Amino acid sequence: MNLLTVVGARPQFVKAATLSRAIARHNAARPGAAIVEKIVHTGQHYDANLSDVFFQELEIPAPAFHLGIGSGSHGAQTGRMLEAIEAVIGDEKPDAVLVYGDTNSTLAAALAAAKLHVRVAHVEAGLRSFNRRMPEERNRIETDRIARLLFCPDERSAEMLAAEGVRGRAEVVGDVMADATRVFAPIAQRRAAVDVSDQYVVLTIHREANTEPEALRRIVQALKETGWTFVFPVHPRTRNVLAAHGIEVGPQLRAIEPIGYLEMLALVAGASRVVTDSGGLQKEAYWLRIPCITLRPSTEWVDTVLVGANTLVDPADLTRLGSALVEARFPADAPPLYGDGHAAARIADALYTLSAL
Ligand code: UD1
C-alpha cells in the first residue's frame, strides 16, 4: 500500500520516527506485503532546532516533499497547507494519508485527503481537553470527524469517540510517544545532557494562550517568585514575545535554545520536576517518573492527573504554583499509562490489513 504521512511540527517528527521504524520492520517480516511510505513536511516548523535535528538524530527518512509553508495566522497557514497538500495527494494518489495529533498541519492534511476521497488515518485520536479556545482542540475534533481510521492511545479516547458518534473505525493501539520514550530514553541517557549540575526544574511554555504578552509576563513573574531554578528551552514563539515585550526571565529561569529530542529526554530524566504547557511533555515526565505541573486549566492527558503525577495550575490563578512545586511527588504506585510501547507496530499492521478492505 502507498501511504502518505504528513508532518509539520516538532512532536510529529518524534511520532513519525516510531512509525517509520515499525513500517521497516513490518516490511522486513512480510516480504511482498510492503507499505511504501512517503513523508510530506509542511514546513510549519522550519527552524533547524525545531525540525532538522529531529530528522537527523531520530533517523527519520528524508521527506519526499517539503512544502515550505512556514508561519502565519491560523487561517492563512492552514489554507496554504491545504492547497499544497492537495496537489501532492493529486499527484501521488496514495491509498491512505496518515496524520498525527492536533496541529494545523494535521487538520490541513486530513481535509485535503478527504476532499479527494483518500482515506485518512489519525494517530492520537479521541483526545479532548474540553477547551475549545485551544486551536489544537478544534483541530482534534475536526480531524476525528474526517478520519476513517482512528488510532487511540487508550480506552478513554476510544470511548470519547464513541460518545461523540464519530463514524470512523477506532482501535486502541497505545501511544506512539510511549514507543519513542521506550526506545530513545536509554540512548538519551548515555549521551551528555545540557550541562546542569544542581537540582533543576524543566520548564517549557509555548501554548497560544500562555504566550499572550500579559499572560507570559505573569507566568514568568510567578515562576521567579517560587525561588526554584528552571532550565527553560525557549520555543521561538515564546522567544519572540519575550523579546518584543521586554519580559526579563532573569537567572532563575535559565533560558536555552530549543534542544533535540534525545537531549530533552535526558534533561527531563535528570530533573526534579517538570513545569509545562506541552501535551507531549506531560506524558514523557510520566513515563520517566518525574512529577509534572501543567500550566493549563485542563489537559487531554487526564489520567496523569487522576493518578496524582500531574497537577494542573490554571495560568489565570497562579497563587497555587509555589505550593504545587513543593508538594509535587511521583506516586510510587503509578500504573502504566498509554500502552506498552508497541503502538507503532500495531498501527503498521492495521494499516496494511485495512488497506486490503
Ligand atoms: C504548534 C502546534 C501545537 C504543537 C506545537 C509543537 C498548531 C495550532 N499548534 O504550535 O499543537 O504542540 O506546534 O511545538 O498547529 N516559529 C518559529 N520557528 C519555527 C516555528 C514557529 O519562529 O520553526 C514561531 C513563529 O513566530 C510562529 C509561532 O512560532 O508564528 C507559532 O508557530 P505555530 O506554527 O503556531 O507553531 P507552535 O506554536 O509551535
Short mmCIF file of C-alpha atoms and ligand atoms in Angstrom, two decimals:
data_model
loop_
_atom_site.label_atom_id
_atom_site.label_comp_id
_atom_site.label_asym_id
_atom_site.label_seq_id
_atom_site.Cartn_x
_atom_site.Cartn_y
_atom_site.Cartn_z
CA MET A 1 0.00 0.00 0.00
CA ASN A 2 1.09 3.55 -0.61
CA LEU A 3 1.00 5.72 2.47
CA LEU A 4 1.50 9.47 2.57
CA THR A 5 2.46 10.67 6.05
CA VAL A 6 2.05 14.40 6.67
CA VAL A 7 4.07 16.06 9.44
CA GLY A 8 4.99 19.65 10.16
CA ALA A 9 5.60 20.36 13.83
CA ARG A 10 8.20 19.15 16.30
CA PRO A 11 6.20 16.48 18.20
CA GLN A 12 5.08 14.94 14.92
CA PHE A 13 8.66 14.22 13.91
CA VAL A 14 9.11 12.12 17.06
CA LYS A 15 5.88 10.23 16.41
CA ALA A 16 6.76 9.67 12.75
CA ALA A 17 10.14 8.23 13.74
CA THR A 18 8.44 5.38 15.61
CA LEU A 19 6.05 4.51 12.80
CA SER A 20 8.72 4.65 10.08
CA ARG A 21 10.76 2.14 12.10
CA ALA A 22 7.72 -0.08 12.58
CA ILE A 23 6.95 0.05 8.86
CA ALA A 24 10.51 -1.02 8.06
CA ARG A 25 10.14 -3.98 10.45
CA HIS A 26 6.71 -4.83 9.02
CA ASN A 27 8.12 -4.91 5.50
CA ALA A 28 11.15 -6.98 6.52
CA ALA A 29 8.96 -9.55 8.29
CA ARG A 30 6.45 -9.97 5.48
CA PRO A 31 8.14 -9.89 2.07
CA GLY A 32 5.63 -8.89 -0.59
CA ALA A 33 3.41 -7.11 1.93
CA ALA A 34 5.10 -3.76 1.67
CA ILE A 35 3.88 -0.45 2.97
CA VAL A 36 5.53 2.25 0.90
CA GLU A 37 5.65 5.40 3.00
CA LYS A 38 6.42 8.86 1.69
CA ILE A 39 6.74 11.76 4.11
CA VAL A 40 5.40 15.24 3.44
CA HIS A 41 6.82 18.03 5.62
CA THR A 42 4.54 21.05 5.57
CA GLY A 43 7.23 23.38 6.91
CA GLN A 44 5.08 24.57 9.84
CA HIS A 45 8.23 24.28 11.95
CA TYR A 46 11.20 25.47 9.93
CA ASP A 47 13.87 26.48 12.48
CA ALA A 48 16.68 23.91 12.31
CA ASN A 49 16.46 23.18 16.03
CA LEU A 50 12.73 22.51 15.76
CA SER A 51 12.97 20.37 12.64
CA ASP A 52 16.29 19.21 11.07
CA VAL A 53 17.79 18.00 14.34
CA PHE A 54 14.86 15.61 14.82
CA PHE A 55 15.21 14.08 11.36
CA GLN A 56 18.94 13.61 11.91
CA GLU A 57 19.06 12.16 15.39
CA LEU A 58 15.94 10.00 15.10
CA GLU A 59 16.97 8.80 11.61
CA ILE A 60 13.62 9.64 10.05
CA PRO A 61 13.52 9.08 6.27
CA ALA A 62 14.02 12.41 4.50
CA PRO A 63 10.74 13.98 3.43
CA ALA A 64 9.83 13.21 -0.18
CA PHE A 65 8.05 16.58 -0.28
CA HIS A 66 8.85 19.76 1.59
CA LEU A 67 6.09 22.33 1.24
CA GLY A 68 7.88 25.25 2.93
CA ILE A 69 4.68 26.79 4.28
CA GLY A 70 6.07 28.46 7.43
CA SER A 71 4.27 30.70 9.90
CA GLY A 72 1.08 32.70 9.56
CA SER A 73 -2.31 33.22 11.12
CA HIS A 74 -4.29 30.01 11.62
CA GLY A 75 -6.40 30.56 8.51
CA ALA A 76 -3.51 31.58 6.28
CA GLN A 77 -1.23 28.79 7.46
CA THR A 78 -3.90 26.08 7.25
CA GLY A 79 -5.15 27.36 3.90
CA ARG A 80 -1.73 27.39 2.29
CA MET A 81 -1.12 23.87 3.55
CA LEU A 82 -4.47 22.66 2.25
CA GLU A 83 -3.69 23.84 -1.25
CA ALA A 84 -0.15 22.44 -1.31
CA ILE A 85 -1.08 19.06 0.22
CA GLU A 86 -3.98 18.67 -2.21
CA ALA A 87 -1.51 18.95 -5.10
CA VAL A 88 0.76 16.27 -3.62
CA ILE A 89 -2.13 13.89 -2.98
CA GLY A 90 -3.41 14.50 -6.52
CA ASP A 91 -0.02 13.52 -7.96
CA GLU A 92 0.75 10.63 -5.63
CA LYS A 93 -2.71 9.06 -5.34
CA PRO A 94 -1.91 7.31 -2.05
CA ASP A 95 -4.11 4.59 -0.55
CA ALA A 96 -4.16 6.48 2.74
CA VAL A 97 -2.96 9.73 4.28
CA LEU A 98 -1.69 9.46 7.84
CA VAL A 99 -1.72 12.40 10.26
CA TYR A 100 -0.61 12.85 13.86
CA GLY A 101 -2.03 14.79 16.75
CA ASP A 102 -3.62 18.20 16.66
CA THR A 103 -1.66 20.78 14.73
CA ASN A 104 -2.68 22.93 11.78
CA SER A 105 -0.68 20.51 9.59
CA THR A 106 -2.88 17.65 10.88
CA LEU A 107 -6.15 19.34 10.01
CA ALA A 108 -5.00 20.63 6.63
CA ALA A 109 -3.82 17.18 5.52
CA ALA A 110 -6.97 15.45 6.77
CA LEU A 111 -9.22 17.89 4.94
CA ALA A 112 -7.22 17.78 1.71
CA ALA A 113 -7.30 13.96 1.68
CA ALA A 114 -10.98 13.65 2.49
CA LYS A 115 -11.95 16.02 -0.33
CA LEU A 116 -10.04 13.80 -2.73
CA HIS A 117 -11.72 10.67 -1.30
CA VAL A 118 -8.48 9.34 0.12
CA ARG A 119 -8.87 7.61 3.45
CA VAL A 120 -7.41 9.41 6.46
CA ALA A 121 -5.70 7.66 9.37
CA HIS A 122 -5.42 9.72 12.56
CA VAL A 123 -2.87 8.79 15.19
CA GLU A 124 -3.66 10.14 18.67
CA ALA A 125 -7.39 10.14 18.03
CA GLY A 126 -10.08 10.83 20.62
CA LEU A 127 -8.16 13.17 22.91
CA ARG A 128 -10.03 16.11 24.34
CA SER A 129 -9.06 18.96 26.66
CA PHE A 130 -12.64 20.34 26.57
CA ASN A 131 -11.13 23.77 25.99
CA ARG A 132 -12.42 24.92 22.62
CA ARG A 133 -10.38 28.09 22.79
CA MET A 134 -7.29 25.99 22.10
CA PRO A 135 -6.61 25.78 18.36
CA GLU A 136 -5.39 22.24 18.99
CA GLU A 137 -8.80 21.20 20.39
CA ARG A 138 -10.52 22.45 17.26
CA ASN A 139 -8.00 20.60 15.09
CA ARG A 140 -8.50 17.33 17.01
CA ILE A 141 -12.27 17.40 16.85
CA GLU A 142 -12.39 18.14 13.13
CA THR A 143 -9.69 15.60 12.26
CA ASP A 144 -11.52 12.86 14.17
CA ARG A 145 -14.71 13.66 12.25
CA ILE A 146 -12.88 13.28 8.95
CA ALA A 147 -10.74 10.22 9.70
CA ARG A 148 -11.71 6.72 8.58
CA LEU A 149 -9.10 5.01 10.78
CA LEU A 150 -8.68 6.32 14.30
CA PHE A 151 -5.75 5.09 16.35
CA CYS A 152 -6.40 5.82 20.04
CA PRO A 153 -3.78 5.89 22.80
CA ASP A 154 -6.15 4.47 25.43
CA GLU A 155 -9.67 3.23 26.17
CA ARG A 156 -10.72 6.65 27.40
CA SER A 157 -10.11 8.23 23.98
CA ALA A 158 -11.90 5.39 22.19
CA GLU A 159 -14.91 5.88 24.49
CA MET A 160 -14.82 9.59 23.74
CA LEU A 161 -15.09 8.91 20.01
CA ALA A 162 -17.99 6.53 20.58
CA ALA A 163 -19.77 9.07 22.79
CA GLU A 164 -19.37 11.75 20.12
CA GLY A 165 -20.76 9.42 17.46
CA VAL A 166 -17.56 9.57 15.39
CA ARG A 167 -18.05 7.21 12.48
CA GLY A 168 -14.57 6.02 11.55
CA ARG A 169 -13.12 2.74 12.73
CA ALA A 170 -11.44 3.26 16.12
CA GLU A 171 -8.74 0.99 17.50
CA VAL A 172 -6.86 1.29 20.80
CA VAL A 173 -3.18 0.80 19.99
CA GLY A 174 -1.37 2.76 22.73
CA ASP A 175 0.63 5.92 22.32
CA VAL A 176 3.44 6.14 19.77
CA MET A 177 5.23 8.59 22.09
CA ALA A 178 5.48 5.78 24.64
CA ASP A 179 7.25 3.78 21.93
CA ALA A 180 9.62 6.69 21.37
CA THR A 181 10.41 7.11 25.06
CA ARG A 182 10.99 3.38 25.47
CA VAL A 183 13.41 3.23 22.53
CA PHE A 184 15.17 6.55 22.88
CA ALA A 185 15.38 7.22 26.65
CA PRO A 186 18.22 4.70 27.22
CA ILE A 187 20.10 6.15 24.23
CA ALA A 188 19.48 9.68 25.50
CA GLN A 189 20.77 8.89 28.96
CA ARG A 190 24.05 7.58 27.57
CA ARG A 191 24.61 10.92 25.85
CA ALA A 192 25.75 14.08 27.56
CA ALA A 193 22.78 16.25 28.51
CA VAL A 194 22.71 20.01 28.80
CA ASP A 195 25.28 20.95 31.44
CA VAL A 196 23.29 21.27 34.64
CA SER A 197 24.85 20.48 37.96
CA ASP A 198 22.30 21.46 40.60
CA GLN A 199 18.72 20.44 41.14
CA TYR A 200 16.52 21.95 38.46
CA VAL A 201 13.01 22.00 37.08
CA VAL A 202 12.49 21.65 33.32
CA LEU A 203 10.26 24.44 32.02
CA THR A 204 8.54 24.81 28.64
CA ILE A 205 5.89 27.36 27.62
CA HIS A 206 4.54 27.82 24.12
CA ARG A 207 0.74 27.44 24.02
CA GLU A 208 -1.03 30.30 22.28
CA ALA A 209 -2.93 31.34 25.43
CA ASN A 210 0.26 31.37 27.55
CA THR A 211 2.24 33.41 25.05
CA GLU A 212 -0.16 36.34 25.03
CA PRO A 213 2.21 39.06 26.31
CA GLU A 214 0.41 39.77 29.58
CA ALA A 215 -0.16 36.09 30.32
CA LEU A 216 3.50 35.34 29.67
CA ARG A 217 4.63 38.23 31.84
CA ARG A 218 2.52 36.96 34.76
CA ILE A 219 3.71 33.38 34.33
CA VAL A 220 7.39 34.39 34.24
CA GLN A 221 6.92 36.59 37.31
CA ALA A 222 5.17 33.81 39.24
CA LEU A 223 7.88 31.30 38.32
CA LYS A 224 10.61 33.67 39.53
CA GLU A 225 8.78 34.17 42.83
CA THR A 226 8.79 30.44 43.58
CA GLY A 227 12.55 30.56 44.20
CA TRP A 228 13.14 27.32 42.21
CA THR A 229 15.75 27.04 39.45
CA PHE A 230 14.37 26.30 35.99
CA VAL A 231 16.07 25.13 32.80
CA PHE A 232 13.97 26.65 30.04
CA PRO A 233 14.39 25.60 26.39
CA VAL A 234 12.60 28.53 24.77
CA HIS A 235 10.27 27.89 21.82
CA PRO A 236 10.68 30.53 19.04
CA ARG A 237 7.12 31.74 19.52
CA THR A 238 7.86 32.40 23.21
CA ARG A 239 11.27 33.90 22.49
CA ASN A 240 9.66 36.38 20.09
CA VAL A 241 7.10 37.53 22.69
CA LEU A 242 9.71 37.79 25.47
CA ALA A 243 11.91 39.95 23.25
CA ALA A 244 9.16 42.12 21.77
CA HIS A 245 7.68 42.93 25.19
CA GLY A 246 10.87 43.25 27.21
CA ILE A 247 9.99 40.39 29.57
CA GLU A 248 13.13 39.50 31.57
CA VAL A 249 13.43 35.87 32.57
CA GLY A 250 16.35 36.50 34.94
CA PRO A 251 18.92 33.97 36.19
CA GLN A 252 16.38 31.71 37.90
CA LEU A 253 14.87 30.81 34.54
CA ARG A 254 17.91 29.59 32.68
CA ALA A 255 16.85 30.22 29.08
CA ILE A 256 18.46 27.99 26.44
CA GLU A 257 17.78 27.36 22.75
CA PRO A 258 15.27 24.60 21.89
CA ILE A 259 17.04 21.24 22.19
CA GLY A 260 16.71 17.96 20.31
CA TYR A 261 14.57 15.08 21.44
CA LEU A 262 17.38 12.98 22.94
CA GLU A 263 18.74 15.92 24.88
CA MET A 264 15.25 16.74 26.10
CA LEU A 265 14.64 13.20 27.33
CA ALA A 266 17.94 13.28 29.23
CA LEU A 267 17.13 16.72 30.65
CA VAL A 268 13.73 15.57 31.90
CA ALA A 269 15.11 12.32 33.31
CA GLY A 270 17.56 14.33 35.42
CA ALA A 271 15.05 16.94 36.61
CA SER A 272 13.29 17.10 39.97
CA ARG A 273 10.09 18.36 38.37
CA VAL A 274 8.63 19.46 35.04
CA VAL A 275 6.56 22.61 34.54
CA THR A 276 4.99 22.78 31.10
CA ASP A 277 2.04 23.61 28.89
CA SER A 278 3.05 21.00 26.31
CA GLY A 279 0.93 17.93 25.71
CA GLY A 280 3.74 15.50 24.98
CA LEU A 281 5.95 16.56 27.85
CA GLN A 282 3.26 15.71 30.41
CA LYS A 283 3.43 12.10 29.26
CA GLU A 284 7.20 11.98 28.92
CA ALA A 285 7.50 13.19 32.50
CA TYR A 286 5.10 10.41 33.49
CA TRP A 287 6.99 7.66 31.68
CA LEU A 288 10.26 8.92 33.19
CA ARG A 289 8.56 9.08 36.63
CA ILE A 290 9.12 12.82 37.15
CA PRO A 291 6.27 14.82 38.77
CA CYS A 292 4.70 17.38 36.44
CA ILE A 293 2.89 20.68 36.86
CA THR A 294 0.83 21.68 33.85
CA LEU A 295 0.18 25.36 33.27
CA ARG A 296 -3.25 24.94 31.74
CA PRO A 297 -6.83 24.92 33.03
CA SER A 298 -7.37 21.42 31.60
CA THR A 299 -5.48 18.62 29.95
CA GLU A 300 -6.24 15.90 27.44
CA TRP A 301 -3.99 13.51 29.44
CA VAL A 302 -6.49 13.25 32.29
CA ASP A 303 -5.17 10.04 33.81
CA THR A 304 -1.78 11.56 34.63
CA VAL A 305 -3.72 13.98 36.88
CA LEU A 306 -6.08 11.37 38.33
CA VAL A 307 -3.21 9.17 39.50
CA GLY A 308 -1.55 12.15 41.20
CA ALA A 309 1.53 12.52 38.97
CA ASN A 310 0.44 15.73 37.24
CA THR A 311 -1.04 18.88 38.81
CA LEU A 312 -2.98 21.42 36.81
CA VAL A 313 -2.30 25.05 37.68
CA ASP A 314 -4.55 27.43 35.80
CA PRO A 315 -2.46 30.35 34.46
CA ALA A 316 -5.40 32.61 35.35
CA ASP A 317 -4.66 31.90 39.04
CA LEU A 318 -1.01 31.26 39.74
CA THR A 319 -1.25 31.57 43.52
CA ARG A 320 -1.01 27.76 43.83
CA LEU A 321 2.15 27.46 41.75
CA GLY A 322 4.62 27.63 44.65
CA SER A 323 2.80 25.04 46.79
CA ALA A 324 2.23 22.81 43.76
CA LEU A 325 6.01 22.75 43.19
CA VAL A 326 6.72 21.94 46.82
CA GLU A 327 4.06 19.24 47.04
CA ALA A 328 4.69 17.55 43.67
CA ARG A 329 5.54 13.85 44.10
CA PHE A 330 5.58 10.99 41.67
CA PRO A 331 3.33 8.30 43.17
CA ALA A 332 5.22 5.08 43.88
CA ASP A 333 2.24 3.00 42.75
CA ALA A 334 1.61 4.90 39.48
CA PRO A 335 0.18 2.46 36.92
CA PRO A 336 1.49 2.12 33.36
CA LEU A 337 -0.43 4.53 31.12
CA TYR A 338 -0.97 4.82 27.36
CA GLY A 339 0.14 1.48 26.10
CA ASP A 340 3.07 -0.87 26.24
CA GLY A 341 5.46 0.84 23.81
CA HIS A 342 4.35 -1.20 20.77
CA ALA A 343 1.73 1.16 19.35
CA ALA A 344 3.55 1.81 16.09
CA ALA A 345 3.78 -1.90 15.23
CA ARG A 346 0.01 -2.23 15.76
CA ILE A 347 -0.60 0.79 13.53
CA ALA A 348 1.59 -0.61 10.74
CA ASP A 349 -0.25 -3.96 10.89
CA ALA A 350 -3.67 -2.31 10.97
CA LEU A 351 -2.85 -0.01 8.07
CA TYR A 352 -1.76 -2.93 5.96
CA THR A 353 -4.73 -5.12 6.86
CA LEU A 354 -7.26 -2.37 6.39
CA SER A 355 -5.83 -1.23 3.08
CA ALA A 356 -6.99 -4.57 1.68
CA LEU A 357 -10.62 -3.99 2.76
C1 UD1 B 1 2.40 24.06 17.01
C2 UD1 B 1 1.05 23.36 17.17
C3 UD1 B 1 0.97 22.68 18.53
C4 UD1 B 1 2.21 21.83 18.81
C5 UD1 B 1 3.45 22.72 18.68
C6 UD1 B 1 4.74 21.99 18.99
C7 UD1 B 1 -0.87 24.34 15.96
C8 UD1 B 1 -2.07 25.18 16.09
N1 UD1 B 1 -0.07 24.30 17.05
O1 UD1 B 1 2.43 25.23 17.79
O2 UD1 B 1 -0.19 21.86 18.57
O3 UD1 B 1 2.16 21.30 20.13
O4 UD1 B 1 3.48 23.20 17.34
O5 UD1 B 1 5.84 22.87 19.07
O6 UD1 B 1 -0.64 23.76 14.93
N2 UD1 B 1 8.05 29.75 14.93
C9 UD1 B 1 9.37 29.96 14.58
N3 UD1 B 1 10.07 28.93 14.05
C10 UD1 B 1 9.53 27.71 13.83
C11 UD1 B 1 8.18 27.51 14.17
C12 UD1 B 1 7.45 28.52 14.72
O7 UD1 B 1 9.90 31.05 14.75
O8 UD1 B 1 10.24 26.81 13.35
C13 UD1 B 1 7.27 30.83 15.56
C14 UD1 B 1 6.64 31.76 14.58
O9 UD1 B 1 6.78 33.05 15.10
C15 UD1 B 1 5.18 31.35 14.59
C16 UD1 B 1 5.00 30.89 16.01
O10 UD1 B 1 6.26 30.30 16.35
O11 UD1 B 1 4.36 32.38 14.22
C17 UD1 B 1 3.91 29.86 16.21
O12 UD1 B 1 4.09 28.83 15.29
P1 UD1 B 1 2.97 27.69 15.05
O13 UD1 B 1 3.12 27.19 13.70
O14 UD1 B 1 1.63 28.14 15.54
O15 UD1 B 1 3.51 26.55 15.98
P2 UD1 B 1 3.60 26.30 17.53
O16 UD1 B 1 3.33 27.43 18.41
O17 UD1 B 1 4.91 25.62 17.72
#
